[in-house]
Coordinates of C-alpha atoms and ligand atoms in Angstrom, one line a residue:
M1082 CA -13.8 1.7 -14.6
K1083 CA -11.1 3.4 -12.4
T1084 CA -8.0 1.5 -11.3
I1085 CA -6.8 2.0 -7.7
L1086 CA -3.4 0.9 -6.6
V1087 CA -3.7 -0.3 -2.9
T1088 CA -0.3 -0.5 -1.2
G1089 CA -0.3 -2.8 1.8
G1090 CA -3.5 -4.3 0.4
A1091 CA -2.6 -7.7 1.7
G1092 CA -2.7 -6.4 5.3
Y1093 CA -5.4 -6.2 7.9
I1094 CA -7.1 -2.9 6.9
G1095 CA -5.9 -2.9 3.3
S1096 CA -7.6 -6.2 2.5
H1097 CA -10.9 -4.9 3.8
A1098 CA -10.6 -1.8 1.6
V1099 CA -9.7 -4.0 -1.5
K1100 CA -12.8 -6.1 -0.9
E1101 CA -15.0 -3.0 -0.6
L1102 CA -13.4 -1.3 -3.7
I1103 CA -14.2 -4.4 -5.7
N1104 CA -17.8 -4.4 -4.4
Q1105 CA -18.1 -0.9 -5.6
N1106 CA -16.8 -1.8 -9.1
Y1107 CA -13.3 -0.4 -8.9
N1108 CA -10.4 -2.2 -10.6
V1109 CA -7.8 -3.0 -8.0
V1110 CA -4.0 -3.6 -8.1
V1111 CA -2.5 -4.6 -4.8
L1112 CA 1.2 -3.7 -4.2
D1113 CA 2.6 -5.5 -1.2
N1114 CA 5.9 -7.2 -0.2
L1115 CA 3.9 -9.7 1.9
E1116 CA 6.2 -9.1 4.9
N1117 CA 3.2 -8.7 7.1
G1118 CA 0.4 -9.3 4.7
H1119 CA -1.2 -12.5 3.3
R1120 CA -1.8 -13.5 -0.3
E1121 CA -5.0 -15.3 1.0
A1122 CA -6.4 -12.0 2.2
I1123 CA -6.5 -10.5 -1.2
S1124 CA -9.8 -10.7 -3.2
K1125 CA -9.5 -13.0 -6.2
Q1126 CA -10.6 -10.1 -8.6
A1127 CA -7.6 -7.9 -7.6
S1128 CA -4.1 -8.2 -9.2
L1129 CA -1.2 -8.7 -6.9
E1130 CA 2.2 -7.1 -7.5
I1131 CA 4.8 -8.4 -5.0
V1132 CA 7.0 -5.3 -4.7
D1133 CA 8.7 -3.6 -1.8
L1134 CA 8.3 0.2 -1.7
K1135 CA 12.0 0.5 -1.1
D1136 CA 12.5 -0.4 -4.8
K1137 CA 11.5 2.7 -6.8
E1138 CA 12.2 1.0 -10.2
K1139 CA 9.8 -1.8 -9.4
I1140 CA 7.1 0.7 -8.3
A1141 CA 7.6 2.5 -11.6
E1142 CA 7.2 -0.8 -13.5
V1143 CA 3.8 -1.4 -11.7
F1144 CA 2.7 2.1 -12.8
A1145 CA 3.9 1.4 -16.4
K1146 CA 2.0 -2.0 -16.5
H1147 CA -1.3 -0.7 -15.0
S1148 CA -3.0 2.6 -15.7
I1149 CA -3.4 3.8 -12.1
D1150 CA -6.0 6.5 -11.5
A1151 CA -5.3 6.9 -7.7
V1152 CA -3.4 5.3 -4.9
I1153 CA -4.6 4.2 -1.4
D1154 CA -1.5 3.8 0.7
F1155 CA -1.6 1.4 3.7
A1156 CA 1.9 0.1 3.6
A1157 CA 3.8 0.9 6.7
Y1158 CA 5.1 -0.4 10.1
L1159 CA 2.8 0.5 12.9
A1160 CA 4.0 -0.8 16.3
V1161 CA 4.4 2.2 18.6
G1162 CA 6.7 0.3 21.0
E1163 CA 9.0 -1.0 18.3
S1164 CA 9.2 2.5 16.8
M1165 CA 10.8 3.7 20.0
D1166 CA 13.5 1.0 19.8
K1167 CA 14.1 1.2 16.0
P1168 CA 13.5 4.7 14.8
E1169 CA 15.6 4.2 11.7
K1170 CA 13.4 1.3 10.6
Y1171 CA 10.4 3.5 10.8
L1172 CA 12.0 6.4 9.0
R1173 CA 13.1 4.1 6.2
N1174 CA 9.7 2.4 5.6
N1175 CA 7.2 4.9 6.7
V1176 CA 8.9 8.0 5.3
L1177 CA 11.6 7.3 2.7
N1178 CA 9.8 4.5 1.0
F1179 CA 6.7 6.6 0.9
I1180 CA 8.7 9.3 -0.9
N1181 CA 9.6 6.7 -3.5
L1182 CA 5.9 6.1 -4.1
L1183 CA 5.2 9.9 -4.4
D1184 CA 8.1 10.3 -6.8
V1185 CA 6.7 7.7 -9.1
M1186 CA 3.2 9.3 -8.9
A1187 CA 4.7 12.7 -9.8
E1188 CA 6.7 11.2 -12.7
T1189 CA 3.7 9.4 -14.1
G1190 CA 1.2 12.2 -13.5
C1191 CA -1.0 10.2 -11.0
G1192 CA -2.6 13.0 -9.0
F1193 CA -4.7 11.4 -6.2
I1194 CA -3.7 9.6 -3.0
I1195 CA -5.5 8.5 0.2
K1196 CA -3.0 8.0 3.0
S1197 CA -3.3 6.0 6.2
S1198 CA -2.4 8.3 8.9
T1199 CA -3.1 7.9 12.6
A1200 CA -4.3 9.3 15.8
A1201 CA -0.8 8.8 17.1
T1202 CA 0.0 12.1 15.4
Y1203 CA -1.9 13.9 18.2
G1204 CA 0.2 13.1 21.3
N1205 CA -1.1 13.5 24.8
P1206 CA -3.9 15.9 25.7
T1207 CA -2.9 18.5 28.2
K1208 CA -6.2 20.4 28.4
E1209 CA -9.7 19.0 29.0
N1210 CA -11.0 20.5 25.8
D1211 CA -8.2 18.9 23.6
I1212 CA -10.4 15.8 23.5
P1213 CA -12.1 14.9 21.2
W1214 CA -9.2 15.6 18.9
K1215 CA -9.9 18.0 16.0
E1216 CA -7.7 18.0 12.9
D1217 CA -6.6 21.6 13.4
F1218 CA -4.9 20.6 16.7
T1219 CA -1.7 20.0 14.9
D1220 CA -1.9 23.4 13.3
R1221 CA -2.7 25.4 16.4
Y1222 CA 0.0 23.6 18.4
Q1223 CA 2.1 25.6 20.8
P1224 CA 5.6 24.4 21.4
Q1225 CA 5.6 24.7 25.2
R1226 CA 2.9 22.0 25.2
S1227 CA 5.3 19.5 23.8
A1228 CA 5.4 16.1 25.6
L1229 CA 9.0 16.0 24.4
L1230 CA 10.0 19.3 25.8
E1231 CA 8.3 18.4 29.1
G1232 CA 10.7 15.4 29.2
K1233 CA 7.8 13.0 29.5
W1234 CA 8.8 11.0 26.4
Q1235 CA 11.7 8.8 27.1
S1236 CA 12.9 5.6 25.5
K1237 CA 14.8 2.8 27.3
T1238 CA 18.2 4.2 26.2
T1239 CA 17.8 7.8 25.0
F1240 CA 16.1 10.9 26.0
A1241 CA 13.3 11.9 23.8
E1242 CA 14.8 15.1 22.5
D1243 CA 17.9 13.1 21.4
F1244 CA 15.6 10.6 19.6
F1245 CA 13.8 13.4 17.9
Q1246 CA 17.0 14.9 16.7
L1247 CA 18.3 11.6 15.5
F1248 CA 15.2 11.1 13.4
I1249 CA 15.3 14.5 11.9
N1250 CA 19.0 14.3 11.2
E1251 CA 18.6 10.9 9.5
Y1252 CA 15.8 12.4 7.4
Y1253 CA 18.0 15.3 6.4
N1254 CA 20.9 12.9 5.5
N1255 CA 18.6 11.0 3.2
I1256 CA 17.1 14.1 1.4
A1257 CA 20.4 15.9 1.3
G1258 CA 20.2 16.6 -2.5
R1259 CA 16.5 17.6 -2.3
P1260 CA 16.0 21.1 -0.8
E1261 CA 12.3 21.0 -1.7
L1262 CA 11.8 18.3 1.0
R1263 CA 13.5 20.3 3.8
L1264 CA 11.3 21.4 6.7
N1265 CA 10.6 24.9 7.8
D1266 CA 10.6 25.9 11.5
N1267 CA 6.8 25.6 11.7
E1268 CA 6.9 22.1 10.4
I1269 CA 9.7 21.1 12.8
T1270 CA 7.6 22.5 15.7
K1271 CA 4.6 20.4 14.6
L1272 CA 6.7 17.3 14.6
R1273 CA 7.2 17.6 18.4
I1274 CA 3.6 16.8 19.0
P1275 CA 3.4 13.0 18.7
M1276 CA 4.5 10.7 21.6
S1277 CA 6.2 8.1 19.5
I1278 CA 8.5 7.8 16.5
Y1279 CA 5.6 6.0 14.8
G1280 CA 3.3 9.0 15.2
L1281 CA 6.1 11.3 14.2
S1282 CA 6.8 9.3 11.0
K1283 CA 3.1 9.6 9.9
L1284 CA 2.9 13.4 10.8
L1285 CA 6.0 13.9 8.6
D1286 CA 4.2 12.0 5.8
E1287 CA 1.4 14.5 6.0
I1288 CA 3.8 17.4 5.8
I1289 CA 5.5 15.7 2.8
L1290 CA 2.1 15.3 1.1
N1291 CA 1.6 19.0 1.5
K1292 CA 4.8 19.6 -0.3
Y1293 CA 3.9 17.2 -3.2
D1294 CA 0.6 19.0 -3.6
K1295 CA 2.5 22.4 -4.0
L1296 CA 5.2 20.9 -6.2
H1297 CA 3.3 18.4 -8.3
S1298 CA -0.4 19.0 -7.7
I1299 CA -0.9 15.6 -6.1
K1300 CA -4.1 15.9 -4.1
S1301 CA -4.3 13.8 -1.0
V1302 CA -6.5 13.0 1.9
S1303 CA -4.6 11.8 5.0
L1304 CA -7.0 9.8 7.2
R1305 CA -6.1 9.9 10.8
Y1306 CA -7.7 6.8 12.3
F1307 CA -7.8 5.6 15.7
N1308 CA -7.6 2.0 17.1
V1309 CA -8.8 -0.5 14.6
C1310 CA -10.6 -3.6 15.8
G1311 CA -13.0 -6.3 14.5
A1312 CA -13.0 -8.5 11.4
H1313 CA -15.0 -8.6 8.2
P1314 CA -18.7 -9.5 8.8
D1315 CA -18.4 -12.2 6.1
G1316 CA -15.9 -14.0 8.3
D1317 CA -13.2 -14.2 5.6
L1318 CA -10.8 -11.3 6.7
G1319 CA -9.2 -10.5 10.0
D1320 CA -6.1 -9.3 11.8
D1321 CA -3.3 -11.8 11.4
K1322 CA 0.1 -10.3 12.2
P1323 CA 3.3 -12.1 13.1
A1324 CA 3.6 -10.0 16.3
P1325 CA 0.0 -8.8 17.1
T1326 CA -0.3 -5.7 19.3
N1327 CA -3.9 -4.9 18.6
L1328 CA -5.8 -5.2 22.0
M1329 CA -8.9 -7.0 20.6
T1330 CA -6.7 -9.4 18.6
V1331 CA -4.6 -10.4 21.6
A1332 CA -7.7 -10.7 23.7
M1333 CA -9.2 -13.1 21.2
L1334 CA -5.9 -15.1 20.9
Q1335 CA -5.9 -15.4 24.8
A1336 CA -9.5 -16.5 24.8
L1337 CA -8.5 -19.3 22.3
G1338 CA -5.5 -20.2 24.6
K1339 CA -3.0 -19.2 21.9
I1340 CA -1.2 -17.0 24.3
P1341 CA -0.9 -17.4 28.1
E1342 CA -2.0 -13.9 29.1
I1343 CA -2.5 -10.3 27.9
K1344 CA -1.1 -7.3 29.5
I1345 CA -2.9 -4.2 30.7
F1346 CA -0.3 -1.5 30.2
G1347 CA -0.7 1.1 33.0
Q1348 CA -3.6 1.4 35.5
D1349 CA -3.0 4.9 36.7
Y1350 CA -3.9 6.9 33.6
N1351 CA -6.1 10.0 34.0
T1352 CA -9.3 8.0 32.9
P1353 CA -12.4 6.8 34.8
D1354 CA -11.0 3.2 35.4
G1355 CA -7.3 4.1 35.2
T1356 CA -6.7 2.2 31.9
G1357 CA -6.0 4.0 28.6
V1358 CA -9.1 5.1 26.6
R1359 CA -9.2 4.9 22.8
D1360 CA -11.6 5.4 20.0
Y1361 CA -12.0 1.9 18.4
I1362 CA -13.1 1.7 14.8
H1363 CA -14.1 -1.3 12.6
P1364 CA -12.0 -2.0 9.4
S1365 CA -15.2 -2.1 7.3
D1366 CA -16.1 1.4 8.4
L1367 CA -12.5 2.5 7.5
A1368 CA -12.9 0.8 4.1
T1369 CA -16.0 2.9 3.3
G1370 CA -14.2 6.0 4.6
H1371 CA -11.3 5.5 2.3
I1372 CA -13.6 5.1 -0.7
K1373 CA -15.6 8.2 0.2
A1374 CA -12.3 10.1 0.5
L1375 CA -11.3 8.9 -3.0
E1376 CA -14.6 10.1 -4.4
Y1377 CA -14.1 13.4 -2.7
L1378 CA -10.8 13.9 -4.5
F1379 CA -12.3 12.7 -7.8
R1380 CA -15.0 15.4 -7.4
G1381 CA -12.2 18.0 -7.3
G1382 CA -11.8 18.2 -3.5
Q1383 CA -8.7 19.9 -2.0
S1384 CA -6.0 18.1 0.0
E1385 CA -7.2 17.5 3.5
V1386 CA -6.4 15.8 6.8
I1387 CA -9.5 14.1 8.2
N1388 CA -10.2 12.0 11.3
L1389 CA -11.9 8.7 11.0
G1390 CA -13.3 7.6 14.4
T1391 CA -16.5 6.9 16.2
G1392 CA -16.3 9.9 18.6
R1393 CA -16.7 7.5 21.5
G1394 CA -14.0 6.1 23.8
A1395 CA -13.6 2.7 25.4
S1396 CA -11.1 1.8 28.1
V1397 CA -8.8 -1.3 27.9
L1398 CA -11.0 -2.9 30.6
E1399 CA -14.1 -2.3 28.5
V1400 CA -12.6 -3.8 25.4
I1401 CA -11.5 -6.9 27.4
G1402 CA -15.1 -7.0 28.8
A1403 CA -16.5 -6.9 25.2
A1404 CA -14.1 -9.7 24.1
E1405 CA -15.2 -11.8 27.1
K1406 CA -18.9 -11.3 26.3
A1407 CA -18.4 -12.1 22.6
S1408 CA -16.3 -15.3 23.3
S1409 CA -18.2 -16.3 26.4
R1410 CA -14.7 -16.9 27.9
K1411 CA -12.7 -15.4 30.7
I1412 CA -9.6 -13.6 29.5
N1413 CA -6.4 -13.8 31.5
A1414 CA -5.4 -10.1 31.7
V1415 CA -2.5 -9.1 33.9
K1416 CA -1.3 -5.7 35.1
A1417 CA 1.9 -4.3 33.5
P1418 CA 3.7 -1.0 33.6
R1419 CA 2.9 1.8 31.2
R1420 CA 4.6 1.7 27.7
S1421 CA 6.4 4.8 26.5
G1422 CA 4.6 6.5 23.8
D1423 CA 1.0 5.8 25.0
P1424 CA -1.2 8.8 25.8
D1425 CA -4.0 8.6 28.5
I1426 CA -6.9 9.1 26.2
S1427 CA -7.5 9.5 22.4
I1428 CA -10.9 10.1 20.9
A1429 CA -11.8 11.5 17.5
D1430 CA -14.0 14.4 16.6
P1431 CA -15.4 12.8 13.4
S1432 CA -17.5 15.8 12.4
K1433 CA -15.1 16.9 9.5
A1434 CA -15.5 13.4 7.9
K1435 CA -19.3 13.7 8.2
Q1436 CA -19.3 17.2 6.7
L1437 CA -16.8 16.7 3.8
L1438 CA -17.2 13.0 3.1
D1439 CA -20.7 12.3 4.3
W1440 CA -19.2 9.4 6.3
Q1441 CA -20.0 8.0 9.7
T1442 CA -19.3 4.7 11.5
E1443 CA -21.8 1.8 11.6
F1444 CA -20.1 -0.7 13.9
D1445 CA -20.1 -0.4 17.7
L1446 CA -17.7 -2.1 20.1
E1447 CA -20.0 -5.1 20.6
Q1448 CA -20.1 -5.7 16.9
M1449 CA -16.4 -5.3 16.6
A1450 CA -15.9 -8.0 19.3
R1451 CA -18.5 -10.3 17.7
T1452 CA -16.9 -10.1 14.2
A1453 CA -13.4 -10.5 15.7
W1454 CA -14.5 -13.6 17.7
N1455 CA -16.1 -15.0 14.5
W1456 CA -12.8 -14.6 12.6
H1457 CA -10.4 -15.8 15.3
S1458 CA -12.5 -18.8 16.4
N1459 CA -12.8 -20.0 12.8
H1460 CA -9.1 -19.1 12.0
P1461 CA -7.2 -20.0 15.1
D1462 CA -4.0 -20.0 13.1
G1463 CA -4.9 -17.0 11.0
F1464 CA -5.0 -17.2 7.3
K1465 CA -3.0 -20.5 7.5
S1466 CA -6.0 -22.2 9.2
Ligands
NAD2051 N1 -4.2 -1.2 12.8 C1 -4.4 -0.1 13.4 O1 -5.0 0.0 14.5 C2 -4.1 1.3 12.7 C3 -4.5 2.5 13.3 C4 -4.2 3.7 12.7 C5 -3.5 3.6 11.5 N2 -3.1 2.5 11.0 C6 -2.4 2.5 9.7 O2 -3.1 1.7 8.7 C7 -2.1 1.1 7.8 C8 -2.4 -0.4 7.7 O3 -2.4 -1.0 9.0 P1 -2.7 -2.6 9.2 O4 -3.1 -2.8 10.6 O5 -3.5 -3.1 8.1 O6 -1.2 -3.2 9.1 P2 -0.7 -4.5 8.4 O7 0.7 -4.7 8.8 O8 -1.7 -5.6 8.5 O9 -0.7 -4.1 6.8 C9 0.4 -3.4 6.2 C10 0.7 -4.0 4.9 O10 1.7 -3.3 4.3 C11 2.7 -4.2 3.8 N3 4.0 -3.4 3.7 C12 4.7 -2.8 4.8 N4 5.8 -2.3 4.3 C13 5.8 -2.5 3.0 C14 6.8 -2.1 2.0 N5 7.9 -1.5 2.2 N6 6.5 -2.5 0.7 C15 5.4 -3.1 0.4 N7 4.5 -3.5 1.3 C16 4.7 -3.2 2.6 C17 2.7 -5.3 4.7 O11 3.2 -6.5 4.1 C18 1.2 -5.5 5.1 O12 0.6 -6.3 4.2 C19 -0.7 1.4 8.4 O13 -0.2 2.5 7.6 C20 -1.0 1.9 9.8 O14 0.0 2.9 10.2 C21 -3.4 1.3 11.5

């Protein structure tokens, strides 16, 4: 029986993956600092190691205690808006702590990792045929198309280009003694694609994984997934974050009267109803996608970057409509200005996942809304309920 280390396994998506891994007869060790995760979300059959990825020695102790065959890495911060205010926080957790994990894998000879990446690596489409996003977009990127260089990407206090430099300079300060982790011109160009520091941190992780493959033969699949929504069909797992930003989650919390209103950020996007369009995906579909990616590597597959999405888009108004239908309640949604870092539209081309992993989604938006309502209405205070 293979043992899989799941970092962030106490979180929303990680807990779904842990449950599915156990269903499929894997031995699971969860590594989580429980900052945003919940002990109650972890299947009883999994072992829990309460460790922060900033502590490399503690990670090494986990690898010494359990014989780890592969890692699935979910542990990260993921709020786009917050990443624009606190770039260093995102660099530290999403990149430098991730390097700690990879170093321990290299030292112990663990050669397989599935990485949570994100559609936020793609930025904003500028041509009609950019959508649906294909994985090679980030390889065929032309610098003049950069949202950053066009000056569209601004934070409250700093111009985007300064922000970008700040992030890269901080990265360089932290890897000063490690020339093997420096970036070449092509890699720096690629890093200008995302619209947020969050997206940038994950694209940098993908680049770093490429380096660990060349240096230490660590094989990886980076899974770029789109907007996750819904809850486990068994009703025992759902999204419970201290500061929820997930649209379906906040819609359900509003339907329950837990929050006074939800905000529709931007009504003048280049989309049919003017609100942002995203590819929503259910966490159970993601769980099977991660396990199929793991099996692909165990079969001898090469390192890859693969989209996990449905290939269909839904607007903010359509998601709110699905939440109202599932809850049979009117949701109080108010208009608000655009947030920086949000593209107009983001939809996956999932054909590579179908071809390489034999994977496709099963849940549609209505099922996502139904499972989400089932979880939130039965857990109005989340896992504490
Ligand atoms: N939720 C989405 O819509 C979405 C979309 C695309 C990608 N992702 C990616 O999926 C992953 C999981 O997202 P989620 O929604 O389940 O988030 P989550 O916050 O529910 O789960 C993340 C887990 O990681 C843990 N963690 C964070 N930093 C850690 C550290 N330094 N050491 C140990 N544990 C740590 C947290 O305690 C939490 O349990 C993230 O990497 C995110 O970037 C999420």
